[in-house]
């Protein structure tokens, strides 16, 4: 049963050398969302993530740190964690005070939302990248250039430029932030990566299906769109390719991809589509490579509806010939073996 399948051209494609799945970086990230209702009322929520795992959160009605992973409390004693709560609470109060003051100076109106995303990314080549990005009402506002140690406005208006200047004027704080992102954050990310090794290194296998998008109305020569939907995989790096007659389809206008998107259950999904000509006559398959597959790939053919085409008949014929040839070879080698070391042979 398997032999004919092995002889189909697309199956051979899977055995070709193909580029490896890219390596993953690891990001330790703090997200701070603040809703400024008015000068005296602000709601804040702080979340820490390692990769895509939420590790800690803090809701500032109580300002207590919540540990969201069993290993998230490692590294500091309970008293040290309480000290952290105090420090964070203090920093957040300063942040609220500063923002309210700036807003008053600039005559900005309430309510508004600010979002801060800061942390560091450990890259596969052993280097790291720090970041500190601030958004306002859903748009980029100012960012910290970690290498230069300078704040950069991400909007051209007066408020953003003014805040850029104020932040840069406080160069001791900028130097301290540079150190925090280049050194402290990297060390923290490495320790958390050790504590959370098991969660971070878990492997979830992808599930993939191939289907054709609703075909165009009869008579139109429009191409058919084949879609390969891959979901449920973890970690994030994955490689999805289309094979046409066993050959990988190169980059270009025929391919489109959704990019890797998160699922609600901490796995990922991706959709890759291939536009194919209306005149068929080719075999297609979607190939998925992922670390959970132990070096093999998932291969999902499309066009199972015509498996008895000439390709398969030729395949089966070749298969039968191959089996017969193998049987002859085996029979011969056995015969020669018996002759060579049979009973009574002088060499035994
Ligand atoms: C500020 O906003 C909060 C929440 O929306 C509201 O309860 C409070 O009355 C407001 N205070 C002032 C001074 O407007
Ligand atoms: C490490 O990788 C990053 C991103 O992939 C690249 O920008 C950087 O130049 C690399 N650094 C070294 C020293 O190879
Ligand atoms: C790729 O797919 C997206 C939606 O998934 C679509 O908006 C976009 O136009 C497509 N691009 C091409 C070149 O087909």
Short mmCIF file of C-alpha atoms and ligand atoms in Angstrom, two decimals:
data_model
loop_
_atom_site.label_atom_id
_atom_site.label_comp_id
_atom_site.label_asym_id
_atom_site.label_seq_id
_atom_site.Cartn_x
_atom_site.Cartn_y
_atom_site.Cartn_z
CA UNK A 1 0.00 0.00 0.00
CA UNK A 2 2.77 2.44 0.92
CA UNK A 3 5.02 1.74 -2.01
CA UNK A 4 2.92 3.54 -4.66
CA UNK A 5 2.74 6.57 -2.41
CA UNK A 6 6.51 6.63 -2.13
CA UNK A 7 6.77 6.67 -5.88
CA UNK A 8 4.61 9.74 -6.32
CA UNK A 9 6.78 12.72 -7.19
CA UNK A 10 5.55 14.84 -4.31
CA UNK A 11 6.65 12.26 -1.81
CA UNK A 12 10.19 12.43 -3.14
CA UNK A 13 10.10 16.18 -2.66
CA UNK A 14 9.82 15.64 1.05
CA UNK A 15 13.14 13.87 1.11
CA UNK A 16 14.98 16.74 -0.56
CA UNK A 17 17.21 18.86 1.61
CA UNK A 18 15.28 21.99 2.56
CA UNK A 19 16.28 25.00 4.65
CA UNK A 20 15.96 24.38 8.40
CA UNK A 21 13.27 25.86 10.61
CA UNK A 22 14.60 29.24 11.81
CA UNK A 23 15.78 29.45 15.40
CA UNK A 24 13.74 31.35 17.91
CA UNK A 25 14.64 34.39 19.95
CA UNK A 26 13.34 34.83 23.51
CA UNK A 27 11.79 38.10 24.66
CA UNK A 28 11.20 39.27 28.22
CA UNK A 29 8.59 42.00 27.99
CA UNK A 30 6.74 44.30 30.37
CA UNK A 31 3.47 45.76 29.16
CA UNK A 32 1.94 48.70 30.98
CA UNK A 33 -1.47 49.95 29.95
CA UNK A 34 -2.77 53.11 31.62
CA UNK A 35 -6.16 54.70 31.18
CA UNK A 36 -6.11 58.34 32.29
CA UNK A 37 -9.76 59.18 33.02
CA UNK A 38 -8.95 62.60 34.42
CA UNK A 39 -6.20 64.27 36.43
CA UNK A 40 -7.16 62.35 39.56
CA UNK A 41 -8.16 58.94 38.24
CA UNK A 42 -5.96 56.45 36.39
CA UNK A 43 -6.36 52.69 35.86
CA UNK A 44 -3.18 50.73 35.26
CA UNK A 45 -2.36 47.17 34.46
CA UNK A 46 1.11 45.70 34.28
CA UNK A 47 1.90 42.33 32.67
CA UNK A 48 5.20 40.52 32.25
CA UNK A 49 5.70 37.95 29.51
CA UNK A 50 8.50 35.54 28.74
CA UNK A 51 8.10 34.51 25.12
CA UNK A 52 4.34 34.20 24.82
CA UNK A 53 3.84 33.06 28.43
CA UNK A 54 2.36 35.53 30.88
CA UNK A 55 4.51 35.22 33.98
CA UNK A 56 3.42 38.08 36.30
CA UNK A 57 0.70 40.65 36.45
CA UNK A 58 -0.19 43.58 38.64
CA UNK A 59 -3.45 45.43 38.82
CA UNK A 60 -2.96 48.71 40.53
CA UNK A 61 -6.14 48.73 42.52
CA UNK A 62 -4.08 46.60 44.97
CA UNK A 63 -0.60 46.77 43.40
CA UNK A 64 0.04 43.15 44.39
CA UNK A 65 2.13 41.03 42.01
CA UNK A 66 0.33 37.92 40.80
CA UNK A 67 2.44 34.94 39.78
CA UNK A 68 0.99 33.31 36.71
CA UNK A 69 3.48 30.44 36.31
CA UNK A 70 4.53 27.98 39.00
CA UNK A 71 8.17 29.05 38.53
CA UNK A 72 7.48 32.81 38.34
CA UNK A 73 8.24 33.36 42.03
CA UNK A 74 11.73 31.83 41.86
CA UNK A 75 14.78 34.05 42.06
CA UNK A 76 13.57 36.41 44.81
CA UNK A 77 12.42 35.75 48.39
CA UNK A 78 8.85 36.74 49.37
CA UNK A 79 10.24 39.81 51.15
CA UNK A 80 12.21 40.83 48.04
CA UNK A 81 9.05 40.48 45.97
CA UNK A 82 7.25 42.80 48.42
CA UNK A 83 10.08 45.30 48.02
CA UNK A 84 9.60 45.05 44.25
CA UNK A 85 5.91 45.83 44.70
CA UNK A 86 6.83 48.96 46.63
CA UNK A 87 9.37 50.07 44.02
CA UNK A 88 6.95 49.48 41.15
CA UNK A 89 4.16 51.28 42.99
CA UNK A 90 6.47 54.25 43.53
CA UNK A 91 7.58 54.27 39.87
CA UNK A 92 4.02 54.08 38.64
CA UNK A 93 2.97 57.01 40.85
CA UNK A 94 5.86 59.04 39.41
CA UNK A 95 4.82 58.04 35.90
CA UNK A 96 1.21 59.15 36.51
CA UNK A 97 2.40 62.45 38.01
CA UNK A 98 4.75 63.13 35.08
CA UNK A 99 2.13 62.34 32.44
CA UNK A 100 -0.52 64.50 34.12
CA UNK A 101 1.92 67.39 34.38
CA UNK A 102 2.92 67.15 30.71
CA UNK A 103 -0.69 66.91 29.63
CA UNK A 104 -1.56 70.00 31.65
CA UNK A 105 1.35 71.96 30.08
CA UNK A 106 0.35 70.92 26.58
CA UNK A 107 -3.39 71.36 27.05
CA UNK A 108 -4.18 67.77 26.00
CA UNK A 109 -7.66 66.56 26.88
CA UNK A 110 -8.79 63.56 28.93
CA UNK A 111 -9.44 60.71 28.67
CA UNK A 112 -6.52 59.02 26.90
CA UNK A 113 -4.68 55.70 26.98
CA UNK A 114 -0.93 55.13 27.09
CA UNK A 115 0.78 51.82 26.42
CA UNK A 116 4.36 50.98 27.25
CA UNK A 117 6.13 47.91 25.89
CA UNK A 118 9.64 47.45 27.22
CA UNK A 119 12.11 44.63 27.65
CA UNK A 120 14.79 42.76 25.81
CA UNK A 121 15.08 40.06 23.20
CA UNK A 122 17.78 37.37 23.40
CA UNK A 123 18.73 36.58 19.81
CA UNK A 124 19.83 33.11 18.63
CA UNK A 125 23.35 34.41 17.86
CA UNK A 126 23.92 35.30 21.52
CA UNK A 127 23.39 39.06 21.19
CA UNK A 128 20.40 40.94 22.60
CA UNK A 129 18.16 43.85 21.68
CA UNK A 130 16.53 46.15 24.22
CA UNK A 131 13.40 48.18 23.51
CA UNK A 132 11.13 50.74 25.15
CA UNK A 133 8.18 51.88 23.08
CA UNK A 134 5.40 54.18 24.19
CA UNK A 135 2.07 54.46 22.43
CA UNK A 136 -0.71 56.94 22.92
CA UNK A 137 -4.33 56.21 22.00
CA UNK A 138 -3.16 53.25 19.98
CA UNK A 139 -0.45 55.03 17.97
CA UNK A 140 3.34 55.03 18.28
CA UNK A 141 4.37 58.01 20.35
CA UNK A 142 8.01 57.91 21.55
CA UNK A 143 10.66 55.15 21.58
CA UNK A 144 13.99 54.76 23.28
CA UNK A 145 16.93 54.03 21.00
CA UNK A 146 18.86 51.74 23.34
CA UNK A 147 22.17 51.83 21.44
CA UNK A 148 22.20 55.62 21.20
CA UNK A 149 20.72 56.09 24.69
CA UNK A 150 18.27 58.66 23.28
CA UNK A 151 14.50 59.07 23.06
CA UNK A 152 13.02 59.51 19.60
CA UNK A 153 9.58 60.98 18.82
CA UNK A 154 7.51 58.65 16.67
CA UNK A 155 5.01 61.39 15.76
CA UNK A 156 5.84 64.75 14.23
CA UNK A 157 3.53 66.88 16.41
CA UNK A 158 4.49 69.38 19.07
CA UNK A 159 3.51 67.18 22.04
CA UNK A 160 5.65 64.22 20.94
CA UNK A 161 8.67 66.42 20.11
CA UNK A 162 8.33 68.26 23.41
CA UNK A 163 8.24 65.01 25.38
CA UNK A 164 11.22 63.67 23.41
CA UNK A 165 13.21 66.77 24.48
CA UNK A 166 12.16 66.56 28.12
CA UNK A 167 13.10 62.88 28.30
CA UNK A 168 16.48 63.46 26.61
CA UNK A 169 17.23 66.38 28.89
CA UNK A 170 17.19 63.93 31.80
CA UNK A 171 20.27 62.13 30.52
CA UNK A 172 21.14 60.40 33.82
CA UNK A 173 17.76 58.64 33.62
CA UNK A 174 18.43 57.76 29.97
CA UNK A 175 21.81 56.26 30.89
CA UNK A 176 20.20 54.24 33.66
CA UNK A 177 17.51 52.97 31.30
CA UNK A 178 20.17 51.97 28.79
CA UNK A 179 21.92 49.91 31.48
CA UNK A 180 18.62 48.35 32.63
CA UNK A 181 17.73 47.23 29.12
CA UNK A 182 21.19 46.14 28.02
CA UNK A 183 22.30 44.36 31.19
CA UNK A 184 19.70 43.92 33.95
CA UNK A 185 16.93 42.82 31.61
CA UNK A 186 19.21 40.38 29.78
CA UNK A 187 20.30 38.76 33.05
CA UNK A 188 16.69 38.51 34.25
CA UNK A 189 15.59 37.01 30.94
CA UNK A 190 18.33 34.39 31.20
CA UNK A 191 17.36 33.41 34.76
CA UNK A 192 13.67 33.20 33.90
CA UNK A 193 14.55 31.12 30.86
CA UNK A 194 16.23 28.66 33.25
CA UNK A 195 13.31 28.58 35.71
CA UNK A 196 10.73 28.26 32.97
CA UNK A 197 12.76 25.90 30.77
CA UNK A 198 10.11 23.17 30.85
CA UNK A 199 7.24 25.47 29.86
CA UNK A 200 9.30 27.24 27.22
CA UNK A 201 10.61 24.04 25.67
CA UNK A 202 7.26 22.28 25.46
CA UNK A 203 6.49 20.93 22.03
CA UNK A 204 3.03 20.92 20.47
CA UNK A 205 2.66 19.27 17.09
CA UNK A 206 1.04 21.17 14.23
CA UNK A 207 -2.18 19.96 12.64
CA UNK A 208 -2.54 20.90 8.98
CA UNK A 209 -5.28 20.74 6.36
CA UNK A 210 -5.29 21.73 2.71
CA UNK A 211 -8.41 22.98 1.00
CA UNK A 212 -9.36 25.05 -2.02
CA UNK A 213 -11.01 28.39 -1.50
CA UNK A 214 -14.48 28.61 -3.04
CA UNK A 215 -13.78 28.08 -6.76
CA UNK A 216 -14.48 30.96 -9.14
CA UNK A 217 -17.72 30.79 -11.18
CA UNK A 218 -17.67 28.29 -14.05
CA UNK A 219 -16.17 29.62 -17.25
CA UNK A 220 -13.84 32.15 -15.62
CA UNK A 221 -10.19 31.27 -16.10
CA UNK A 222 -9.30 32.67 -12.67
CA UNK A 223 -6.78 30.68 -10.67
CA UNK A 224 -7.85 28.44 -7.78
CA UNK A 225 -6.50 29.37 -4.37
CA UNK A 226 -5.19 26.39 -2.38
CA UNK A 227 -4.99 27.10 1.33
CA UNK A 228 -2.85 25.24 3.84
CA UNK A 229 -4.01 25.87 7.39
CA UNK A 230 -1.52 24.90 10.06
CA UNK A 231 -2.47 25.26 13.70
CA UNK A 232 -1.81 24.16 17.27
CA UNK A 233 1.99 24.29 17.16
CA UNK A 234 4.46 25.45 19.79
CA UNK A 235 7.12 26.86 19.84
CA UNK A 236 6.58 29.58 17.26
CA UNK A 237 9.19 28.89 14.53
CA UNK A 238 7.71 26.92 11.68
CA UNK A 239 8.41 26.52 8.00
CA UNK A 240 5.53 25.98 5.60
CA UNK A 241 6.19 25.47 1.89
CA UNK A 242 4.18 24.45 -1.16
CA UNK A 243 5.44 21.71 -3.44
CA UNK A 244 4.42 21.55 -7.09
CA UNK A 245 5.23 18.13 -8.59
CA UNK A 246 7.62 17.65 -5.70
CA UNK A 247 9.50 20.92 -6.26
CA UNK A 248 9.27 23.69 -3.70
CA UNK A 249 7.45 26.74 -5.12
CA UNK A 250 9.79 29.72 -4.85
CA UNK A 251 8.81 33.07 -3.37
CA UNK A 252 6.66 35.24 -5.59
CA UNK A 253 3.16 36.46 -6.36
CA UNK A 254 1.60 32.98 -6.28
CA UNK A 255 2.25 32.59 -2.55
CA UNK A 256 0.64 34.45 0.30
CA UNK A 257 0.84 33.90 4.04
CA UNK A 258 -1.03 35.18 7.05
CA UNK A 259 2.19 35.22 9.07
CA UNK A 260 2.36 33.36 12.40
CA UNK A 261 -0.61 34.28 14.61
CA UNK A 262 -1.28 33.38 18.25
CA UNK A 263 -4.10 31.04 19.32
CA UNK A 264 -5.88 31.53 22.63
CA UNK A 265 -4.32 28.33 24.07
CA UNK A 266 -0.69 29.52 23.75
CA UNK A 267 -0.13 27.73 20.48
CA UNK A 268 0.25 29.33 17.05
CA UNK A 269 -1.37 29.13 13.65
CA UNK A 270 -0.54 30.13 10.10
CA UNK A 271 -2.28 30.05 6.74
CA UNK A 272 -0.35 29.83 3.51
CA UNK A 273 -2.06 30.03 0.14
CA UNK A 274 -0.94 29.17 -3.36
CA UNK A 275 -2.63 30.39 -6.52
CA UNK A 276 -2.73 27.57 -9.07
CA UNK A 277 -3.63 27.82 -12.76
CA UNK A 278 -7.03 26.55 -13.85
CA UNK A 279 -5.48 24.00 -16.21
CA UNK A 280 -4.40 21.58 -13.40
CA UNK A 281 -2.19 18.68 -14.47
CA UNK A 282 0.17 19.20 -11.53
CA UNK A 283 0.33 17.63 -8.09
CA UNK A 284 0.45 19.94 -5.08
CA UNK A 285 1.30 19.41 -1.45
CA UNK A 286 1.82 21.56 1.61
CA UNK A 287 4.92 20.75 3.61
CA UNK A 288 5.23 21.71 7.29
CA UNK A 289 8.50 21.59 9.21
CA UNK A 290 8.48 22.09 12.97
CA UNK A 291 10.70 21.15 15.91
CA UNK A 292 7.97 18.91 17.40
CA UNK A 293 8.10 16.60 14.37
CA UNK A 294 11.52 15.18 15.23
CA UNK A 295 13.25 16.06 11.96
CA UNK A 296 10.45 14.76 9.72
CA UNK A 297 7.93 16.93 7.89
CA UNK A 298 4.17 16.84 7.60
CA UNK A 299 3.17 16.49 3.98
CA UNK A 300 -0.44 17.17 3.04
CA UNK A 301 -1.22 16.52 -0.60
CA UNK A 302 -4.04 18.22 -2.40
CA UNK A 303 -6.00 16.53 -5.16
CA UNK A 304 -6.65 13.22 -3.46
CA UNK A 305 -9.84 13.21 -5.49
CA UNK A 306 -7.96 11.91 -8.53
CA UNK A 307 -5.53 9.41 -7.04
CA UNK A 308 -6.01 6.92 -9.90
CA UNK A 309 -4.51 9.16 -12.53
CA UNK A 310 -1.77 7.88 -14.85
CA UNK A 311 0.91 8.95 -12.34
CA UNK A 312 -0.32 6.44 -9.80
CA UNK A 313 -0.73 3.62 -12.33
CA UNK A 314 2.88 4.15 -13.44
CA UNK A 315 3.83 4.33 -9.77
CA UNK A 316 2.18 1.03 -8.95
CA UNK A 317 3.73 -0.65 -11.99
CA UNK A 318 7.16 0.60 -11.03
CA UNK A 319 6.44 -0.49 -7.47
CA UNK A 320 5.58 -4.03 -8.54
CA UNK A 321 8.70 -4.16 -10.71
CA UNK A 322 10.80 -2.88 -7.83
CA UNK A 323 9.38 -5.48 -5.41
CA UNK A 324 9.98 -8.24 -7.94
CA UNK A 325 13.54 -7.06 -8.58
CA UNK A 326 14.19 -6.91 -4.82
CA UNK A 327 12.85 -10.47 -4.37
CA UNK A 328 15.16 -11.76 -7.09
CA UNK A 329 18.16 -10.02 -5.56
CA UNK A 330 17.33 -11.39 -2.10
CA UNK A 331 16.82 -14.89 -3.43
CA UNK A 332 20.15 -14.78 -5.24
CA UNK A 333 22.09 -13.46 -2.30
CA UNK A 334 20.58 -16.12 -0.03
CA UNK A 335 21.42 -18.90 -2.46
CA UNK A 336 24.97 -17.68 -2.75
CA UNK A 337 25.12 -17.39 1.04
CA UNK A 338 24.02 -21.00 1.50
CA UNK A 339 26.51 -22.12 -1.09
CA UNK A 340 29.30 -20.10 0.46
CA UNK A 341 28.97 -21.12 4.10
CA UNK A 342 26.89 -24.22 3.86
CA UNK A 343 27.51 -27.26 6.09
CA UNK A 344 30.59 -29.08 5.09
CA UNK A 345 32.23 -25.94 3.82
CA UNK A 346 35.96 -26.09 4.58
CA UNK A 347 35.97 -22.51 5.92
CA UNK A 348 33.59 -23.27 8.81
C1 LIG B 1 -12.48 61.09 37.34
O1 LIG B 1 -12.88 59.87 36.68
C2 LIG B 1 -13.42 58.90 37.56
C3 LIG B 1 -13.62 57.61 36.77
O2 LIG B 1 -14.17 57.84 35.50
C4 LIG B 1 -14.72 59.43 38.19
O3 LIG B 1 -15.27 58.47 39.06
C5 LIG B 1 -14.38 60.72 38.95
O4 LIG B 1 -15.56 61.29 39.45
C6 LIG B 1 -13.66 61.73 38.04
N1 LIG B 1 -13.16 62.83 38.85
C7 LIG B 1 -13.21 64.11 38.44
C8 LIG B 1 -12.65 65.13 39.37
O5 LIG B 1 -13.69 64.41 37.36
C1 LIG B 2 22.76 38.79 15.58
O1 LIG B 2 21.48 38.68 14.95
C2 LIG B 2 20.85 39.94 14.73
C3 LIG B 2 19.45 39.70 14.20
O2 LIG B 2 19.29 38.48 13.59
C4 LIG B 2 21.68 40.79 13.78
O3 LIG B 2 21.05 42.03 13.57
C5 LIG B 2 23.04 41.00 14.43
O4 LIG B 2 23.86 41.73 13.54
C6 LIG B 2 23.69 39.67 14.75
N1 LIG B 2 24.92 39.94 15.48
C7 LIG B 2 26.05 39.24 15.32
C8 LIG B 2 27.23 39.65 16.13
O5 LIG B 2 26.10 38.30 14.54
C1 LIG B 3 -2.71 38.05 0.84
O1 LIG B 3 -3.76 37.75 1.75
C2 LIG B 3 -4.34 38.88 2.38
C3 LIG B 3 -5.40 38.39 3.33
O2 LIG B 3 -5.08 37.20 3.93
C4 LIG B 3 -4.91 39.83 1.33
O3 LIG B 3 -5.42 40.97 1.97
C5 LIG B 3 -3.84 40.20 0.33
O4 LIG B 3 -4.41 40.99 -0.68
C6 LIG B 3 -3.22 38.97 -0.27
N1 LIG B 3 -2.12 39.36 -1.14
C7 LIG B 3 -1.99 38.88 -2.38
C8 LIG B 3 -0.81 39.36 -3.14
O5 LIG B 3 -2.80 38.10 -2.84
#
